[in-house]
PDB file of C-alpha atoms in Angstrom:
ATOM      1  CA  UNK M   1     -13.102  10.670  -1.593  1.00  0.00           C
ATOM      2  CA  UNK M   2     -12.558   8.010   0.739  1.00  0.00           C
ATOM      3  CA  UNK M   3      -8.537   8.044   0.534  1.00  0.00           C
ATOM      4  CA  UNK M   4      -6.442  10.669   2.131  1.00  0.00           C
ATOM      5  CA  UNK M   5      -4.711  13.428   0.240  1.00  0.00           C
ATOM      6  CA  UNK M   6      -0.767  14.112   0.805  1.00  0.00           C
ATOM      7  CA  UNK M   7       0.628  17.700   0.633  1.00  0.00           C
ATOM      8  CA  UNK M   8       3.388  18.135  -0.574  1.00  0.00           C
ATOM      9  CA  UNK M   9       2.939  15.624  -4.007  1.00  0.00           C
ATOM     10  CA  UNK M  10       7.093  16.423  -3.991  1.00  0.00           C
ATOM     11  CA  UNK M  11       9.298  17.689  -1.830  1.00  0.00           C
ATOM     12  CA  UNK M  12      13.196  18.288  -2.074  1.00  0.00           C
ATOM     13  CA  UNK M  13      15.323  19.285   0.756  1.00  0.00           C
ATOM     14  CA  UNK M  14      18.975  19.250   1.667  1.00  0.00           C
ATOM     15  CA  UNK M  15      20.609  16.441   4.018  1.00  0.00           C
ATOM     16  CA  UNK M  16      20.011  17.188   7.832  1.00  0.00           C
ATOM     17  CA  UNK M  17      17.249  19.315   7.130  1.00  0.00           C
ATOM     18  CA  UNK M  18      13.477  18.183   8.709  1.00  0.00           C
ATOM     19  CA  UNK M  19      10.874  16.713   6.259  1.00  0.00           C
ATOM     20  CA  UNK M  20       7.206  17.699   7.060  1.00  0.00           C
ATOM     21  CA  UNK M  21       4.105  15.646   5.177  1.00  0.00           C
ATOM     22  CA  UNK M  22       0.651  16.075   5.589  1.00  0.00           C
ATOM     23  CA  UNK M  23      -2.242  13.773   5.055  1.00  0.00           C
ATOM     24  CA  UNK M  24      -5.490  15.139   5.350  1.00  0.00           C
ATOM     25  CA  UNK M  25      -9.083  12.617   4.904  1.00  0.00           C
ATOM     26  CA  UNK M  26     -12.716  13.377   4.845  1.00  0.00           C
ATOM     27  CA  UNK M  27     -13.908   9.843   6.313  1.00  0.00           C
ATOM     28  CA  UNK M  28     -14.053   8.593   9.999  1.00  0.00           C
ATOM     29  CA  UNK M  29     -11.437   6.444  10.710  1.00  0.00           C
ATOM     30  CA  UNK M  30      -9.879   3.962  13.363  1.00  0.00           C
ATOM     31  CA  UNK M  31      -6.310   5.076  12.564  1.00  0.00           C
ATOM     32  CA  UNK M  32      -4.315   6.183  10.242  1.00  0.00           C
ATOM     33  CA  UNK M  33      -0.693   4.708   9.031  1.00  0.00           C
ATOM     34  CA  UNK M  34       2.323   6.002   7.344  1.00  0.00           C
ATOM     35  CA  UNK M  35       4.395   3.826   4.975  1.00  0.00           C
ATOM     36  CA  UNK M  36       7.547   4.021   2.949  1.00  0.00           C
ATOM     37  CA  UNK M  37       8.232   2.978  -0.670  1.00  0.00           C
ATOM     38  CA  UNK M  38      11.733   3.348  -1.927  1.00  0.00           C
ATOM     39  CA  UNK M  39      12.259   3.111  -5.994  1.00  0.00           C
ATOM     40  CA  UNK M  40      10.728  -0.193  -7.522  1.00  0.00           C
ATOM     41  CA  UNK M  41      10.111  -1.939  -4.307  1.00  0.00           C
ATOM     42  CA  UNK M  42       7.388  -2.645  -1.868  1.00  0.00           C
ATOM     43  CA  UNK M  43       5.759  -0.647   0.709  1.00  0.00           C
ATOM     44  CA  UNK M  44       7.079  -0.853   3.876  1.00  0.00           C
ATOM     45  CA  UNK M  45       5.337   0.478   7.276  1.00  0.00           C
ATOM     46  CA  UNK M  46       6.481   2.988   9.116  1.00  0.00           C
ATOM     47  CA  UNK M  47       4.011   4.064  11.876  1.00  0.00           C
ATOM     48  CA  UNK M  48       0.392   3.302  13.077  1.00  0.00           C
ATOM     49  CA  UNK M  49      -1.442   6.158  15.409  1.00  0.00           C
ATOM     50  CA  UNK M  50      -4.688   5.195  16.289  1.00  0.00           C
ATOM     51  CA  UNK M  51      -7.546   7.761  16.714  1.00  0.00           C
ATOM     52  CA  UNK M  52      -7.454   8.358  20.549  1.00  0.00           C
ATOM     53  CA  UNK M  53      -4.123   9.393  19.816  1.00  0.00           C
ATOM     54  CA  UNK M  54      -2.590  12.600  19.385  1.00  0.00           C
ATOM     55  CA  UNK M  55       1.086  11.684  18.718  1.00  0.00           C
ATOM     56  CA  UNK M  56       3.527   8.546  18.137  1.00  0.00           C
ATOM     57  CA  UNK M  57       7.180   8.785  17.715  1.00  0.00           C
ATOM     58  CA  UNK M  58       9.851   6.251  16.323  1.00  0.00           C
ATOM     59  CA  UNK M  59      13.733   7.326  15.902  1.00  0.00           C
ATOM     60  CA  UNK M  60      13.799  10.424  13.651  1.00  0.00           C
ATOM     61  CA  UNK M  61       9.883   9.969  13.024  1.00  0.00           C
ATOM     62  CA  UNK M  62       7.071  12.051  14.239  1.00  0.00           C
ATOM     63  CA  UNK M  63       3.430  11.058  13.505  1.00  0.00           C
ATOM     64  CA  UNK M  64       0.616  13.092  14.724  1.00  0.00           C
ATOM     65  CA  UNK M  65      -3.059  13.336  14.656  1.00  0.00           C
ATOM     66  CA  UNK M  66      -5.788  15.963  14.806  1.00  0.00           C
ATOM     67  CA  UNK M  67      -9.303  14.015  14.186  1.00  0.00           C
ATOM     68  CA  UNK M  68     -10.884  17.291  14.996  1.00  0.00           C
ATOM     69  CA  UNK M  69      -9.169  18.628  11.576  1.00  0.00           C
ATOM     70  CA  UNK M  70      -8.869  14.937   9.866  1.00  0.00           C
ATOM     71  CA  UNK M  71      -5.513  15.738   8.996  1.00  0.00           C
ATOM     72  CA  UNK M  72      -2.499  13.960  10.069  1.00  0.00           C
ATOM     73  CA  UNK M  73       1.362  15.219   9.891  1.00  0.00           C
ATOM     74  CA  UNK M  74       4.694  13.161   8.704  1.00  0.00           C
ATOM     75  CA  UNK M  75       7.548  14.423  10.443  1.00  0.00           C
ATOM     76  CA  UNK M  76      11.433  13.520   9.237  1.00  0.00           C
ATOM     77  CA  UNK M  77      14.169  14.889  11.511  1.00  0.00           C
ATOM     78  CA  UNK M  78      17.662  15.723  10.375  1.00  0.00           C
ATOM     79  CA  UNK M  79      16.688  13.777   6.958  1.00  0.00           C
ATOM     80  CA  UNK M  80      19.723  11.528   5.333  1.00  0.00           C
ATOM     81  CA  UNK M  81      19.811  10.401   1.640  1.00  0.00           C
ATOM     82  CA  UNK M  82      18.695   7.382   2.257  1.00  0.00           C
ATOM     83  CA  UNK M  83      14.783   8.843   3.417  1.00  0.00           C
ATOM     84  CA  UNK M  84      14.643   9.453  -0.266  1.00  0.00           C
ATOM     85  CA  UNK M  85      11.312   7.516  -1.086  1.00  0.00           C
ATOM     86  CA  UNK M  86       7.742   7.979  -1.511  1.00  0.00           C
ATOM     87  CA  UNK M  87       5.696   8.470   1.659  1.00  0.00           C
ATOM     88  CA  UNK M  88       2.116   7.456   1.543  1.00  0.00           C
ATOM     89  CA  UNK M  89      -0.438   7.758   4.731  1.00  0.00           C
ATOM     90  CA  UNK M  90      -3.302   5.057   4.556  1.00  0.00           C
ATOM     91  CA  UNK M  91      -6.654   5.773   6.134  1.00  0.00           C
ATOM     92  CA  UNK M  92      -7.177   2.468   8.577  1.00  0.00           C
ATOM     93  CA  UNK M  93     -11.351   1.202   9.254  1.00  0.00           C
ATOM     94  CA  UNK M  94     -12.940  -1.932   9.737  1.00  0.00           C
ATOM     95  CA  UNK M  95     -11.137  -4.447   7.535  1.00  0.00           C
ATOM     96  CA  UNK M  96     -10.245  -1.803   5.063  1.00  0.00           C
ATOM     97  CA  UNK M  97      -6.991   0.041   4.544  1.00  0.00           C
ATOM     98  CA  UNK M  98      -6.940   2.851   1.669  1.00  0.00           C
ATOM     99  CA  UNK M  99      -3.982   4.319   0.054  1.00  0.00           C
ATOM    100  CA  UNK M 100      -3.191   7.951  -0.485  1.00  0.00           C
ATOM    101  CA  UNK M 101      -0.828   9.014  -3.852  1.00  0.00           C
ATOM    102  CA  UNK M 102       1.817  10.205  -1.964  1.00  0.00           C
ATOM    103  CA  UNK M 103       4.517  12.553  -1.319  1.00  0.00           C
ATOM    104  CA  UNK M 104       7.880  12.258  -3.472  1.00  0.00           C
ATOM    105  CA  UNK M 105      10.755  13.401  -0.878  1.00  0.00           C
ATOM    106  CA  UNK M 106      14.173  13.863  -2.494  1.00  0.00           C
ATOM    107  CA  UNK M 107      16.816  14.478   0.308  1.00  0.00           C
ATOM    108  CA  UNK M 108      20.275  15.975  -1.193  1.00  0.00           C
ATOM    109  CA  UNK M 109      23.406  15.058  -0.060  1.00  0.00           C
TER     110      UNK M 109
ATOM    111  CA  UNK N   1      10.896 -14.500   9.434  1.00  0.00           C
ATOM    112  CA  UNK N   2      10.469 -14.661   5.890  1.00  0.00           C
ATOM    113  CA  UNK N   3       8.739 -12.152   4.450  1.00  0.00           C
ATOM    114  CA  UNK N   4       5.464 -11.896   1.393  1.00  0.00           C
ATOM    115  CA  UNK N   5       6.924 -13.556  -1.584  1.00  0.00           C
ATOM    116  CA  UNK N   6       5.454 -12.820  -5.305  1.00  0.00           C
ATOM    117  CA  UNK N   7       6.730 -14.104  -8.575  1.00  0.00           C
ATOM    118  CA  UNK N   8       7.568 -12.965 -11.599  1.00  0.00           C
ATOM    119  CA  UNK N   9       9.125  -9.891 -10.737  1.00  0.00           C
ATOM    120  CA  UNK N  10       8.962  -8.035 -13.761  1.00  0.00           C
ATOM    121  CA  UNK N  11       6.185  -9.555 -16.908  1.00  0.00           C
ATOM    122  CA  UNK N  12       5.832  -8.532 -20.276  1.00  0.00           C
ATOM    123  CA  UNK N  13       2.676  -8.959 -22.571  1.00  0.00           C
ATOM    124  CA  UNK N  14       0.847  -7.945 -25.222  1.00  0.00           C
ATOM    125  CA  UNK N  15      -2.641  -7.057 -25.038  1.00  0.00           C
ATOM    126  CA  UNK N  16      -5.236  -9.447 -24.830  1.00  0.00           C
ATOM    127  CA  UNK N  17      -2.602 -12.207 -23.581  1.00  0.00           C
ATOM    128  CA  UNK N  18      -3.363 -13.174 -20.049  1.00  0.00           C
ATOM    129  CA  UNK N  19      -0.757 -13.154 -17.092  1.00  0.00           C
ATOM    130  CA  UNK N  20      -0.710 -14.513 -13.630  1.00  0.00           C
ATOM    131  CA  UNK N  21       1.331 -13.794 -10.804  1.00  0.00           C
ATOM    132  CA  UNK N  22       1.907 -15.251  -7.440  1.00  0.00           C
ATOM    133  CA  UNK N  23       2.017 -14.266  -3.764  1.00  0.00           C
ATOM    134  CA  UNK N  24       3.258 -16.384  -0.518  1.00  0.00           C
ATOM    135  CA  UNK N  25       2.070 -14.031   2.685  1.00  0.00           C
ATOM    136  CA  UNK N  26       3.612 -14.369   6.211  1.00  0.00           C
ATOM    137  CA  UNK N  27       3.520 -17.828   7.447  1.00  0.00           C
ATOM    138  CA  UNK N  28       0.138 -17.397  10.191  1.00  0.00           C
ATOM    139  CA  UNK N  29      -0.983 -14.091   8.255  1.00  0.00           C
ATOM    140  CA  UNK N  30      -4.680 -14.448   7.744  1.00  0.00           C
ATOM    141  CA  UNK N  31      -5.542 -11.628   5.386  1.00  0.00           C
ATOM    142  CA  UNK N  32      -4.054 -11.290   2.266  1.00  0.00           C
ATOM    143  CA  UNK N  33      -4.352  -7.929  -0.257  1.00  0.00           C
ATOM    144  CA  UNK N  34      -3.865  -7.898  -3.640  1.00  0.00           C
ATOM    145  CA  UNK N  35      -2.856  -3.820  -4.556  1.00  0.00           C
ATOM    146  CA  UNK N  36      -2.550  -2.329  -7.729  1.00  0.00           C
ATOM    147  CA  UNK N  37      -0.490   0.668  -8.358  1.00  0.00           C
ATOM    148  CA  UNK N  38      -0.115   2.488 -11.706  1.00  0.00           C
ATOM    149  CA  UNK N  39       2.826   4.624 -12.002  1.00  0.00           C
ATOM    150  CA  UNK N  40       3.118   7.882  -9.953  1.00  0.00           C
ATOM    151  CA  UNK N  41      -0.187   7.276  -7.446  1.00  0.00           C
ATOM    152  CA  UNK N  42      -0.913   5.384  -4.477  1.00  0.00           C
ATOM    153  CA  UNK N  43      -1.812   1.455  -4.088  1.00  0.00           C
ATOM    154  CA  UNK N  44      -5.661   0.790  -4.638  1.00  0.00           C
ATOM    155  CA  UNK N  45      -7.001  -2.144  -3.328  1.00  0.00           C
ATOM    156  CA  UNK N  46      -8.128  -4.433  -5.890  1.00  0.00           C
ATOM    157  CA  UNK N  47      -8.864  -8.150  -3.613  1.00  0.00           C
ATOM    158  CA  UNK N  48      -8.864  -9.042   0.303  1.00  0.00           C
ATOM    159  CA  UNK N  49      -8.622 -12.553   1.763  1.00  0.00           C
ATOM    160  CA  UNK N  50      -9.393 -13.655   5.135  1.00  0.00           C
ATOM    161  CA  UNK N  51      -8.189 -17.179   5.517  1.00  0.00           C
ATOM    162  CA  UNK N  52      -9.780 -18.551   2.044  1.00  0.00           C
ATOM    163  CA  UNK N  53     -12.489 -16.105   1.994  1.00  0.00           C
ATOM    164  CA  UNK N  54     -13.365 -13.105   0.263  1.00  0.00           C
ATOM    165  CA  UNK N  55     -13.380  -9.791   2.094  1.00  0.00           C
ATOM    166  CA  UNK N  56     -13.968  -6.649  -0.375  1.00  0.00           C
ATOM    167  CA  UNK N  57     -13.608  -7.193  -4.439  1.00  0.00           C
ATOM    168  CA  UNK N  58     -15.410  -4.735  -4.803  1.00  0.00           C
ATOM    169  CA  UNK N  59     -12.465  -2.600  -7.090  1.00  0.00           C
ATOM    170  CA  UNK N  60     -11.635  -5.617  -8.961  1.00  0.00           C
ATOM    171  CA  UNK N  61     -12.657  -5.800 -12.767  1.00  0.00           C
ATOM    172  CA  UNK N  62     -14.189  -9.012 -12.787  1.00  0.00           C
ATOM    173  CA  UNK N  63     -14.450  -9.364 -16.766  1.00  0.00           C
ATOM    174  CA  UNK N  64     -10.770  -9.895 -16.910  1.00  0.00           C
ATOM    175  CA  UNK N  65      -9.520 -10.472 -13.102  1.00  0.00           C
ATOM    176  CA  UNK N  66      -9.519 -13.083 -11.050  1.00  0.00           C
ATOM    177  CA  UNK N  67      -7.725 -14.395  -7.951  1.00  0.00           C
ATOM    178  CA  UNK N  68      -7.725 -17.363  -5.801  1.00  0.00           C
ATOM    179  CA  UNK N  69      -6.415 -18.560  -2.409  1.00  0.00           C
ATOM    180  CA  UNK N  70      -6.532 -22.541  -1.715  1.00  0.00           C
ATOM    181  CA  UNK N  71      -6.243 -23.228   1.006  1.00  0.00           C
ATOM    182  CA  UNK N  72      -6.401 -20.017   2.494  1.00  0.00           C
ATOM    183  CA  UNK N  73      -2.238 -19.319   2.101  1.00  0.00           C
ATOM    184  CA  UNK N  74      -0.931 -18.349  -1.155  1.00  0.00           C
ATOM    185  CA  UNK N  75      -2.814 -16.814  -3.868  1.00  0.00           C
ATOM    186  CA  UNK N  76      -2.805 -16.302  -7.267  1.00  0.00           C
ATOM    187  CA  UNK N  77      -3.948 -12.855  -9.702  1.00  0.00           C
ATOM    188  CA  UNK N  78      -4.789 -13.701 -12.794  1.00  0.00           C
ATOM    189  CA  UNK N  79      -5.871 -10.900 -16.171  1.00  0.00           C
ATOM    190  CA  UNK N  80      -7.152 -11.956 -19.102  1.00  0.00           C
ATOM    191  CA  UNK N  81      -7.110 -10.589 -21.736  1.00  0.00           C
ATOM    192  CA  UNK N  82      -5.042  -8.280 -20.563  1.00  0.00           C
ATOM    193  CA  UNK N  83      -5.311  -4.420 -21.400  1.00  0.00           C
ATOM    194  CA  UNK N  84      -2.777  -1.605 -22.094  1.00  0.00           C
ATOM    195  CA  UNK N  85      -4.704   0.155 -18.824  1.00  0.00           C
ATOM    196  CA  UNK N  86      -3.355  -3.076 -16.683  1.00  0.00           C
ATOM    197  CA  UNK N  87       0.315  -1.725 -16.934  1.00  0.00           C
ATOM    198  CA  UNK N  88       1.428  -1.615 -13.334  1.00  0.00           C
ATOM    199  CA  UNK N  89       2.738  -3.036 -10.094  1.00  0.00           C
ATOM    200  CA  UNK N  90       0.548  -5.541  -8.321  1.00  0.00           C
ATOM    201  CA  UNK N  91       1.504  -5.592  -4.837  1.00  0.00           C
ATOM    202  CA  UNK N  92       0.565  -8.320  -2.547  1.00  0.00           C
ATOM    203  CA  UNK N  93       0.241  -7.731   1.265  1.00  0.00           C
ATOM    204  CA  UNK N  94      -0.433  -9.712   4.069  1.00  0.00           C
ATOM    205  CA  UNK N  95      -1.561  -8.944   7.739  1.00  0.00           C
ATOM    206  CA  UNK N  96      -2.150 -10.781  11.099  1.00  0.00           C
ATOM    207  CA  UNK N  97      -5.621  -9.376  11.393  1.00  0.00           C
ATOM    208  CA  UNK N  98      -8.560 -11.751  11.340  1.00  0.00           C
ATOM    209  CA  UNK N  99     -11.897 -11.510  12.422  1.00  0.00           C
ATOM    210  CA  UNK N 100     -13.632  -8.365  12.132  1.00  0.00           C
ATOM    211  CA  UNK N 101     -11.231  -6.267  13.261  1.00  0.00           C
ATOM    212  CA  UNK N 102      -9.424  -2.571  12.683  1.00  0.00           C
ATOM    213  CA  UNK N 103      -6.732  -3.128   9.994  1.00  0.00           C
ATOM    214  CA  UNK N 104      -3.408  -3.215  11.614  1.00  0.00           C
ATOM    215  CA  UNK N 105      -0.039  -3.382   9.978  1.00  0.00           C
ATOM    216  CA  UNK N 106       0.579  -4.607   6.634  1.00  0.00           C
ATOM    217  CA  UNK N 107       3.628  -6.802   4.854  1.00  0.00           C
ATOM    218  CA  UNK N 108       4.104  -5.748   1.394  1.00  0.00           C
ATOM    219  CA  UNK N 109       5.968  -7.970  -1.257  1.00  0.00           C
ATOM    220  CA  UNK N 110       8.266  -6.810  -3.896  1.00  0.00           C
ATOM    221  CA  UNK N 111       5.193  -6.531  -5.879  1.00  0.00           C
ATOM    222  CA  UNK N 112       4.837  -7.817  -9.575  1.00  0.00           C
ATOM    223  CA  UNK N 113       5.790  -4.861 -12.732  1.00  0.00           C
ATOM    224  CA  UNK N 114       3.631  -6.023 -14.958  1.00  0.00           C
ATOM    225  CA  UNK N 115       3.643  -4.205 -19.060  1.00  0.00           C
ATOM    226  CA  UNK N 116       1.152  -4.485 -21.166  1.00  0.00           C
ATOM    227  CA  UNK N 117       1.947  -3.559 -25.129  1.00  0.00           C
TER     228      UNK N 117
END
């Protein structure tokens, strides 16, 4: 499969706690992006790591990479209400960008 | 900066009607994506634009979809007939890139619901 494959699909977890997705991919690829889809709306992007790197941060988020392992990690620190969305990573190559399904995180006040 | 604009929001139709819907990228956005998503998985990729040009259709059911981009800014899907299958959310995208290049950050609209009875 060319598309990369979350773990967790769902994931529930209690305000202030850390949120931890995987993505892992079988294909080469020239980086590898995280976006954000809250109920009925668009996606919206989060991060972009590209493959010479290992790590990218931004606020409570914490990308990394392994190309060694094709996997990739989502990291949400002390996780609010409001993170409550679907997470999806999206394998980035020449002119292409392909969608995982997702992880469902439910954060609980 | 406004951001990708698509119209109607939500559609209704019964099968074998046909639908279109309507996307406005980024002003200066080069590529545009057409994305379908069917409930619970991730966005495929059903059409890419560069400028007025055709990147990758290679997902897109050509019996019954088409899309077009005059002019090489906003863009129109278009299913007909439609099938009960075609029930989901088309999401249009649009991204700076052009050129053969490594696919960089992408704009997402509201995206389209579209239901098929």
């Amino acid at each position: 499969s060319q598309q990369g494959e979350e773990d967790p699909q769902a994931l529930s977890i209690q305000e202030g706690e850390n949120a931890t997705m995987n993505c892992s991919y079988k294909t080469s690829i020239n980086n590898l992006q995280w976006y954000r889809q809250n109920s009925g709306r668009g996606l919206v992007h989060l991060i972009l790591i590209r493959s010479n790197e290992r790590e990218k941060h931004s606020g409570r988020l914490r990308v990394t990479l392994d190309t060694s392992k094709k996997s990739s990690s989502l990291l949400i620190t002390a996780s609010r209400a409001a993170d409550t969305a679907s997470y999806f990573c999206a394998l980035g190559g020449y002119n292409k960008l392909i969608f995982g399904a997702g992880t469902r995180l439910a954060v609980h006040p | 900066e406004a951001g990708v604009a698509q119209s109607p929001r939500y559609k209704i139709i019964e099968k074998r009607q046909s639908v279109a819907f309507w996307c406005n990228p980024i002003s200066g956005h080069a590529t545009l994506y057409w994305y379908q998503q069917i409930l619970g998985q991730g966005p495929k990729l059903l059409i890419q634009f560069q400028n007025n040009g055709v990147v990758d259709d290679s997902q897109l059911p050509k019996d019954r979809f088409s899309a077009e981009r005059l002019k090489g800014v906003d863009s129109t899907l278009k299913i007909q007939p439609a099938k009960l299958e075609d029930s989901a959310v088309y999401l249009c995208a649009s991204s700076l890139s052009s050129g053969r290049t490594n696919t960089g950050e992408l704009f997402f609209g509201e995206g389209s619901r579209l239901t098929v009875l």
